[in-house]
mmCIF file of C-alpha atoms in Angstrom:
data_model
loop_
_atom_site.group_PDB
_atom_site.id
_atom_site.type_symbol
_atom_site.label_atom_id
_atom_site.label_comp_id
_atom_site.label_asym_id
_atom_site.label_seq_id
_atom_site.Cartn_x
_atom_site.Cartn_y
_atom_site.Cartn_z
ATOM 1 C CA UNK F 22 1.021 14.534 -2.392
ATOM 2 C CA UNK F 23 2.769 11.127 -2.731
ATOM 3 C CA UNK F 24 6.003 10.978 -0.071
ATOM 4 C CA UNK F 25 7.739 8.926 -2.076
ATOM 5 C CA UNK F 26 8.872 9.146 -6.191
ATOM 6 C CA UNK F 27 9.956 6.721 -8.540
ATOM 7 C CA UNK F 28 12.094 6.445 -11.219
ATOM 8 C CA UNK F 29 12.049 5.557 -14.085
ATOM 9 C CA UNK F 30 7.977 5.213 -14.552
ATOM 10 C CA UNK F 31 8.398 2.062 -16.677
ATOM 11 C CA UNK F 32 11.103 -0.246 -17.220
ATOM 12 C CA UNK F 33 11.140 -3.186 -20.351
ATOM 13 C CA UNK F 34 14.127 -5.511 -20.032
ATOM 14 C CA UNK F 35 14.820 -9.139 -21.249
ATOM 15 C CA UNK F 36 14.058 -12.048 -19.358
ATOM 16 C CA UNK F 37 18.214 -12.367 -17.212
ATOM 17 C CA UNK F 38 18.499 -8.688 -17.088
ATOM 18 C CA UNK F 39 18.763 -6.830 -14.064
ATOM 19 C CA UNK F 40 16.206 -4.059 -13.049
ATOM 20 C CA UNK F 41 16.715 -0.989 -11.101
ATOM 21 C CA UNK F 42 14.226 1.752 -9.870
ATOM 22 C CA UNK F 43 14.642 4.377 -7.587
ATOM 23 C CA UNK F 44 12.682 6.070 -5.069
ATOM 24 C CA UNK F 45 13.164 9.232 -3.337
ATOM 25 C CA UNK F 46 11.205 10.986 -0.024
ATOM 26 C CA UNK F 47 11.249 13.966 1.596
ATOM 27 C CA UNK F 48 10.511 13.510 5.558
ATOM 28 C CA UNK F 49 13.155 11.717 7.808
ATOM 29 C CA UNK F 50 11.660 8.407 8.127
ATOM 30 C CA UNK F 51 12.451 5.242 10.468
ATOM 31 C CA UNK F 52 12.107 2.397 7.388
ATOM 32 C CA UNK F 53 11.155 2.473 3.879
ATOM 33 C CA UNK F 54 9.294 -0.783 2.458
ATOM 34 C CA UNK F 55 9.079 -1.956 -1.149
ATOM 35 C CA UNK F 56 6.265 -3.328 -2.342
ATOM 36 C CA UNK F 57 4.952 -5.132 -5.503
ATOM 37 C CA UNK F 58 1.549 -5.344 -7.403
ATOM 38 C CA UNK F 59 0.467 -7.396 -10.378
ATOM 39 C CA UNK F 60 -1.866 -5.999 -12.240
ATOM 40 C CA UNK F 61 -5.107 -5.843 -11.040
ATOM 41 C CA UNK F 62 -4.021 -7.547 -7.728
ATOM 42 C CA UNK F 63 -3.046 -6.353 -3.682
ATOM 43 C CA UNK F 64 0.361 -5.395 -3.009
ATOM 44 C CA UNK F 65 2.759 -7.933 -1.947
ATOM 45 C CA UNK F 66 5.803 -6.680 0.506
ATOM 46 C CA UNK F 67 9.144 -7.229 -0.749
ATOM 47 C CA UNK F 68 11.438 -5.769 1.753
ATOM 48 C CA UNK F 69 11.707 -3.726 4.770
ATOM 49 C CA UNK F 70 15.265 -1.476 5.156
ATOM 50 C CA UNK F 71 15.308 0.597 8.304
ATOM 51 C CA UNK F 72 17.278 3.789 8.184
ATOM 52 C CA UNK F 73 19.793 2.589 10.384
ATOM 53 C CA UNK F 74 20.372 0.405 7.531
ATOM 54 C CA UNK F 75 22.437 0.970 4.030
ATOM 55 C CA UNK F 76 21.695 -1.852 2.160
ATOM 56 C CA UNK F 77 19.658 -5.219 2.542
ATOM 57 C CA UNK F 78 19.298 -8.149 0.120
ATOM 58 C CA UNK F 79 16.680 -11.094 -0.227
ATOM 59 C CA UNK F 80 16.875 -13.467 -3.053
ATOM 60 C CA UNK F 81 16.915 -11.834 -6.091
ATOM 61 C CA UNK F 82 16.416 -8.294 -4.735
ATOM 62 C CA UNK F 83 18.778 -5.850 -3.390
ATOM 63 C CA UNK F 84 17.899 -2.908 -1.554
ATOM 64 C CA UNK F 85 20.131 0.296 -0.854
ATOM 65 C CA UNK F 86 19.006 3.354 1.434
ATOM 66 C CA UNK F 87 20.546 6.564 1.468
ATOM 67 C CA UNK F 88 18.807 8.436 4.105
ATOM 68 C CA UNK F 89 21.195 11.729 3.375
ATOM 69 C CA UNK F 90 20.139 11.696 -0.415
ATOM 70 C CA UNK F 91 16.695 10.768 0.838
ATOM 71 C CA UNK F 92 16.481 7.763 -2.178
ATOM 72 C CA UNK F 93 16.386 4.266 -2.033
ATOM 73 C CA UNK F 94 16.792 1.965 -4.615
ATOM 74 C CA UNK F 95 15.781 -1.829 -5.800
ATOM 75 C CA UNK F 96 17.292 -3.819 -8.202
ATOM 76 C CA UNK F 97 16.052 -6.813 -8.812
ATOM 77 C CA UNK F 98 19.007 -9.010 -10.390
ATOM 78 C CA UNK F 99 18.546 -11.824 -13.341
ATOM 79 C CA UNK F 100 14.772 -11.206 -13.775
ATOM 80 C CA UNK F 101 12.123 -13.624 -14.730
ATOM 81 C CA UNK F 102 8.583 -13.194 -17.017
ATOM 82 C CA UNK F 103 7.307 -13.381 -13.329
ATOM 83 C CA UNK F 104 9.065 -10.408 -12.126
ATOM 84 C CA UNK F 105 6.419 -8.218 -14.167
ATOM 85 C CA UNK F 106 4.742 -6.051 -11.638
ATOM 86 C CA UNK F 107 4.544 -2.388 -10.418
ATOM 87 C CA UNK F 108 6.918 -1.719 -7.942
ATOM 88 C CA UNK F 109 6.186 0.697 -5.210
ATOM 89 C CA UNK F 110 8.569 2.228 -2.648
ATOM 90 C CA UNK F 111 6.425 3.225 0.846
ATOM 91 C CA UNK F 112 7.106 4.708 3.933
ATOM 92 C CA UNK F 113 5.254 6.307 7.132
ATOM 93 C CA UNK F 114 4.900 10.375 6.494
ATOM 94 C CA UNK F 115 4.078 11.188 9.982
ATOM 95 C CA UNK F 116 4.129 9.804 13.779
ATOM 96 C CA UNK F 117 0.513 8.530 13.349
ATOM 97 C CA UNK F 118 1.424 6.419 11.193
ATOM 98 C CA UNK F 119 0.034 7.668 7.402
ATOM 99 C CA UNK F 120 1.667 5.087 5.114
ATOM 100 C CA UNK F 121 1.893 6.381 1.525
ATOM 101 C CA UNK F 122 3.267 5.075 -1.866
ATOM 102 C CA UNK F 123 5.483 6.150 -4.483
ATOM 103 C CA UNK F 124 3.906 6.586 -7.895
ATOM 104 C CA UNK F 125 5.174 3.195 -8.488
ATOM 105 C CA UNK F 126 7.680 2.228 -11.138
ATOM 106 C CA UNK F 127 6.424 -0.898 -14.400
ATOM 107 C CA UNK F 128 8.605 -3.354 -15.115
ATOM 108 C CA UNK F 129 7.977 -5.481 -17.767
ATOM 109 C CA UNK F 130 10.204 -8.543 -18.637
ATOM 110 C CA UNK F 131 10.027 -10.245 -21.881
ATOM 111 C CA UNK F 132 11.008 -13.407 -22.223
ATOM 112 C CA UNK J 20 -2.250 -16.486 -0.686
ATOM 113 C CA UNK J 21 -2.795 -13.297 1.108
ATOM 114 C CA UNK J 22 -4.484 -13.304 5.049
ATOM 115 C CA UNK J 23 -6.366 -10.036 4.989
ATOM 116 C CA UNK J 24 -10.030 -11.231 3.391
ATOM 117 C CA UNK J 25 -11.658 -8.809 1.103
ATOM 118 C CA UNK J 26 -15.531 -9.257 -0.173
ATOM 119 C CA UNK J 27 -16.867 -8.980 -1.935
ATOM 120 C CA UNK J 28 -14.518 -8.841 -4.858
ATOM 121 C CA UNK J 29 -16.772 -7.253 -7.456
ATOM 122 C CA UNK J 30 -19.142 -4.386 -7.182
ATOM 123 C CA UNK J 31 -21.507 -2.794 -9.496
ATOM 124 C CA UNK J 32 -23.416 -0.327 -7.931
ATOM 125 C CA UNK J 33 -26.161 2.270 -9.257
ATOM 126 C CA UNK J 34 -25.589 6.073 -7.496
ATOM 127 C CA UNK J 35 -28.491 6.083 -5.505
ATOM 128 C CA UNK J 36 -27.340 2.467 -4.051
ATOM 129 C CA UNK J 37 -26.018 1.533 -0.526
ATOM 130 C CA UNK J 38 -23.617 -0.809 -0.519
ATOM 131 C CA UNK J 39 -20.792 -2.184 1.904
ATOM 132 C CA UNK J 40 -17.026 -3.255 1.461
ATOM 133 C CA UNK J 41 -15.944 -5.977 4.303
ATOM 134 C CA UNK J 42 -12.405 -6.618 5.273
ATOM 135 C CA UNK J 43 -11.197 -9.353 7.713
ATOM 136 C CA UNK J 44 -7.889 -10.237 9.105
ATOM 137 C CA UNK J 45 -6.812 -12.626 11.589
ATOM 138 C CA UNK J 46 -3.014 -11.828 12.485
ATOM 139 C CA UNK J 47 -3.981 -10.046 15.560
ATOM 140 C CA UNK J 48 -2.807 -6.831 13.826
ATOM 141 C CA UNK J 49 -4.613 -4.047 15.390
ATOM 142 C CA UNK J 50 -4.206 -1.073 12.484
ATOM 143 C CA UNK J 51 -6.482 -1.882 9.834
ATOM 144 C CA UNK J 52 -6.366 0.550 6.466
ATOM 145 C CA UNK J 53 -8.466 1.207 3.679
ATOM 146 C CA UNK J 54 -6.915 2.866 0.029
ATOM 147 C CA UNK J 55 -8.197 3.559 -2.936
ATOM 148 C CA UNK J 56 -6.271 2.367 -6.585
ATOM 149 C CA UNK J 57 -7.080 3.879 -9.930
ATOM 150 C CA UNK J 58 -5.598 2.655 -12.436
ATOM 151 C CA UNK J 59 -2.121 3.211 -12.968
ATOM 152 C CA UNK J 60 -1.652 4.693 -10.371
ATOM 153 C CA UNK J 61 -0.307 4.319 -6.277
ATOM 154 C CA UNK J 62 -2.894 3.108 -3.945
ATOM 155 C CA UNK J 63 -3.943 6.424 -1.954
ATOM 156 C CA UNK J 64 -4.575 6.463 1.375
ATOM 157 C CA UNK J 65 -8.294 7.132 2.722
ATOM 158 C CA UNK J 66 -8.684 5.742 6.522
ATOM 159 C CA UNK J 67 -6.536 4.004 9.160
ATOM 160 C CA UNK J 68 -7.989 2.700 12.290
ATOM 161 C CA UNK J 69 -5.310 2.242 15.306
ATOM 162 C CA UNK J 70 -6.617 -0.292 18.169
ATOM 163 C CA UNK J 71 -9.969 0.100 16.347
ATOM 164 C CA UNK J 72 -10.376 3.958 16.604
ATOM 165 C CA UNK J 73 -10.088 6.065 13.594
ATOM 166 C CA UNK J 74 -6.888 8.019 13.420
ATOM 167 C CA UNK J 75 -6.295 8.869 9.953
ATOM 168 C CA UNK J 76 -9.276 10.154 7.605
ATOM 169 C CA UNK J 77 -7.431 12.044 4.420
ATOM 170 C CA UNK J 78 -10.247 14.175 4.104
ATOM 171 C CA UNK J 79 -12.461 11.316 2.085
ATOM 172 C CA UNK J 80 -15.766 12.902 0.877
ATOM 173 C CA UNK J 81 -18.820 11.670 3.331
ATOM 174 C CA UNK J 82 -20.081 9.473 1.174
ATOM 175 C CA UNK J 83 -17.330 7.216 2.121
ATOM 176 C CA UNK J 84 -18.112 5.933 5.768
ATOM 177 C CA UNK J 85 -15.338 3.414 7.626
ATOM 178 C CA UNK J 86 -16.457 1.354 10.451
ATOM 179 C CA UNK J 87 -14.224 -0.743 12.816
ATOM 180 C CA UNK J 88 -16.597 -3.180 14.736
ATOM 181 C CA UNK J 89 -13.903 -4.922 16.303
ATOM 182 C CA UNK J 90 -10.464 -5.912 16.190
ATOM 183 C CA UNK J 91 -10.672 -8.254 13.069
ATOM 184 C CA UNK J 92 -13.025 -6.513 11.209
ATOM 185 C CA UNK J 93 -13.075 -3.151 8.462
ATOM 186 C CA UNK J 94 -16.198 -2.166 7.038
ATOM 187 C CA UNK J 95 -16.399 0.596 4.600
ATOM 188 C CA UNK J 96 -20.133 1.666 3.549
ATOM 189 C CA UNK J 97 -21.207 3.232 0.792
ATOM 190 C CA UNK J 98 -23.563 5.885 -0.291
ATOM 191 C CA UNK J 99 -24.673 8.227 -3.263
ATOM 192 C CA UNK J 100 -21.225 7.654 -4.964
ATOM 193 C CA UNK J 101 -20.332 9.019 -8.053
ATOM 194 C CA UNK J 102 -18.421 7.420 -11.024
ATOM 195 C CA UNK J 103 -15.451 8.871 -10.464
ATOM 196 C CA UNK J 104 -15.344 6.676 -7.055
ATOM 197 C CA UNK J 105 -14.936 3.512 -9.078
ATOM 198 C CA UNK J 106 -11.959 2.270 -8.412
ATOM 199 C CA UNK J 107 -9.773 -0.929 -6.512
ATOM 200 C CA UNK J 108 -10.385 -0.142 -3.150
ATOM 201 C CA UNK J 109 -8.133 -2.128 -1.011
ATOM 202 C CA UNK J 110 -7.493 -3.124 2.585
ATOM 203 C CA UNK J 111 -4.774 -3.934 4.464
ATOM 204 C CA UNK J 112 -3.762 -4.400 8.235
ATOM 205 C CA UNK J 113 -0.211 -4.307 10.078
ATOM 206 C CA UNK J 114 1.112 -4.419 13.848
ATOM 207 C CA UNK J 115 1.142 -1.061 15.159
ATOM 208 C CA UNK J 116 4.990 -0.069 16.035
ATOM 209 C CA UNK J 117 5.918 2.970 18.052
ATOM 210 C CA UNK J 118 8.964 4.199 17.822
ATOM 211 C CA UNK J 119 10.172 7.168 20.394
ATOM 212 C CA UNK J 120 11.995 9.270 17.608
ATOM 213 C CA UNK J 121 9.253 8.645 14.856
ATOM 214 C CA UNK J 122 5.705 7.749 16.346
ATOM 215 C CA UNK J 123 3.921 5.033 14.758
ATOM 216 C CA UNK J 124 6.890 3.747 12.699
ATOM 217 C CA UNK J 125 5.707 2.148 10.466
ATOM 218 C CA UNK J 126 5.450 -1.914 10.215
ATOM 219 C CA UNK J 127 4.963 -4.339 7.366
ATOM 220 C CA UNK J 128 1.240 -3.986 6.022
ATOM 221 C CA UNK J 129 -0.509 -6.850 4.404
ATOM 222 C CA UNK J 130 -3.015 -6.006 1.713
ATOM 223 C CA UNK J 131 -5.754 -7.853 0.525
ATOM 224 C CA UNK J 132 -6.808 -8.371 -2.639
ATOM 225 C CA UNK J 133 -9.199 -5.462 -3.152
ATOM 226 C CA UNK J 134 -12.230 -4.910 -4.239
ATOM 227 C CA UNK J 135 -13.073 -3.566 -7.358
ATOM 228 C CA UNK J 136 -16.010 -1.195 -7.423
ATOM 229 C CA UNK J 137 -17.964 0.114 -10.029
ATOM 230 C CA UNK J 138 -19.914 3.027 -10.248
ATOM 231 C CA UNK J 139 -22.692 3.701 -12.876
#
C-alpha cells in the first residue's frame, strides 16, 4: 500500500491561481520529498522538508509539514500553463530505505 | 535535462521475447532503483540496490530479473512477460543517507526518463 495520500486527486485552476494539495503518511519519517511528473515523463524533485522542519519555501512553492497530523502540504502560488504536472508527495517507509509515492495529485492550469 | 540515462526508451516486445532495460548514472550515487508507472497512477516500487547489492525486491514476479554490474550501472532483464507488465518502467539513483533514528533516511532520488515497455 502507498505510504503516502493525496488530496484532492485533481486540481483545474486558472493560469495566477494558487494550488494546494495535501499529502498524508502513516510511519514517523525523517523527510518527506515532493516530486513532479509531466505526463509521460520521470519525476522531477521539487523539495525536500525534514521533520525537524515546519515549513520550507522555493520559488513559487511552499511546503508545510506537520509531523503530529502526519500531512504535508504544497502550494504552489501564482501558477503558470507550465505548472501542469502530477504532483507526488514521497517519503522512506522503512530503515532500508523503501521510497514510496503518494497516489499523486493533477493539476491542470488553464491559461 | 535529467543525469540518470535510460535506454532504450521504447520497447515492443512479443511474450516469448528476452529483452533488457539499461540504466546509467554518473553522480557517484551508490542506491540505484527501478519502479514501475501505469498510467495514472504513482510509480511503484520493484528493486533497490544499496552499494550494488540488492536490498529491496517488493516481491516482483521472476520474470522480472535486476542486475547491478557495477556502481554506475542498472540492468533489468526481461522474460516471458505478460501484457499486463507494460508499463513506464523507470530508474532512478540517490546518495545513500543513514540516519541513527531512521536507517536509510532517505535522500533526494533522481529519475530518469523511463522506459516505456510494451507487451503484446
Amino acid at each position: 500500500s502507498q505510504q503516502g495520500e493525496e488530496d484532492p486527486q485533481a486540481l483545474s485552476i486558472q493560469e495566477g491561481e494558487n494550488a494546494t494539495m495535501n499529502c498524508s503518511y502513516k510511519t514517523s519519517i525523517n523527510n518527506l520529498q515532493w516530486y513532479r511528473q509531466n505526463s509521460g515523463r520521470g519525476l522531477v524533485h521539487l523539495i525536500l522538508i525534514r521533520s525537524n522542519e515546519r515549513e520550507k519555501h522555493s520559488g513559487r512553492l511552499r511546503v508545510t509539514l506537520d509531523t503530529s497530523k502526519k500531512s504535508s502540504s504544497l502550494l504552489i502560488t501564482a501558477s503558470r500553463a507550465a505548472d501542469t504536472a502530477s504532483y507526488f508527495c514521497a517519503t522512506v517507509t522503512d530503515s532500508w530505505g523503501k521510497f514510496q509515492f503518494g497516489a499523486g495529485t493533477q493539476v491542470v492550469v488553464t491559461p | 535535462d535529467t543525469e540518470v540515462t535510460q535506454t532504450p526508451k521504447h520497447l515492443v516486445m512479443g511474450m516469448t521475447n528476452k529483452k533488457s532495460l539499461k540504466c546509467e548514472q554518473h553522480m557517484g550515487h551508490r542506491a540505484m532503483y527501478w519502479y514501475k508507472q501505469k498510467a495514472k497512477k504513482p510509480p511503484e516500487l520493484m528493486f533497490v540496490y544499496s552499494y550494488e547489492k540488492l536490498s529491496i525486491n517488493e516481491s516482483v514476479p521472476s520474470r522480472f530479473s535486476p542486475e547491478c554490474p557495477n556502481s554506475s550501472l542498472l540492468n533489468l532483464h526481461l522474460h516471458a512477460l505478460q501484457p499486463e507488465d507494460s508499463a513506464l518502467y523507470l530508474c532512478a539513483s540517490s546518495q545513500v543517507v543513514w540516519d541513527s533514528t531512521y536507517g536509510i533516511s532517505g535522500n533526494t532520488i533522481y529519475f530518469g526518463e523511463g522506459s516505456w515497455l510494451t507487451v503484446v
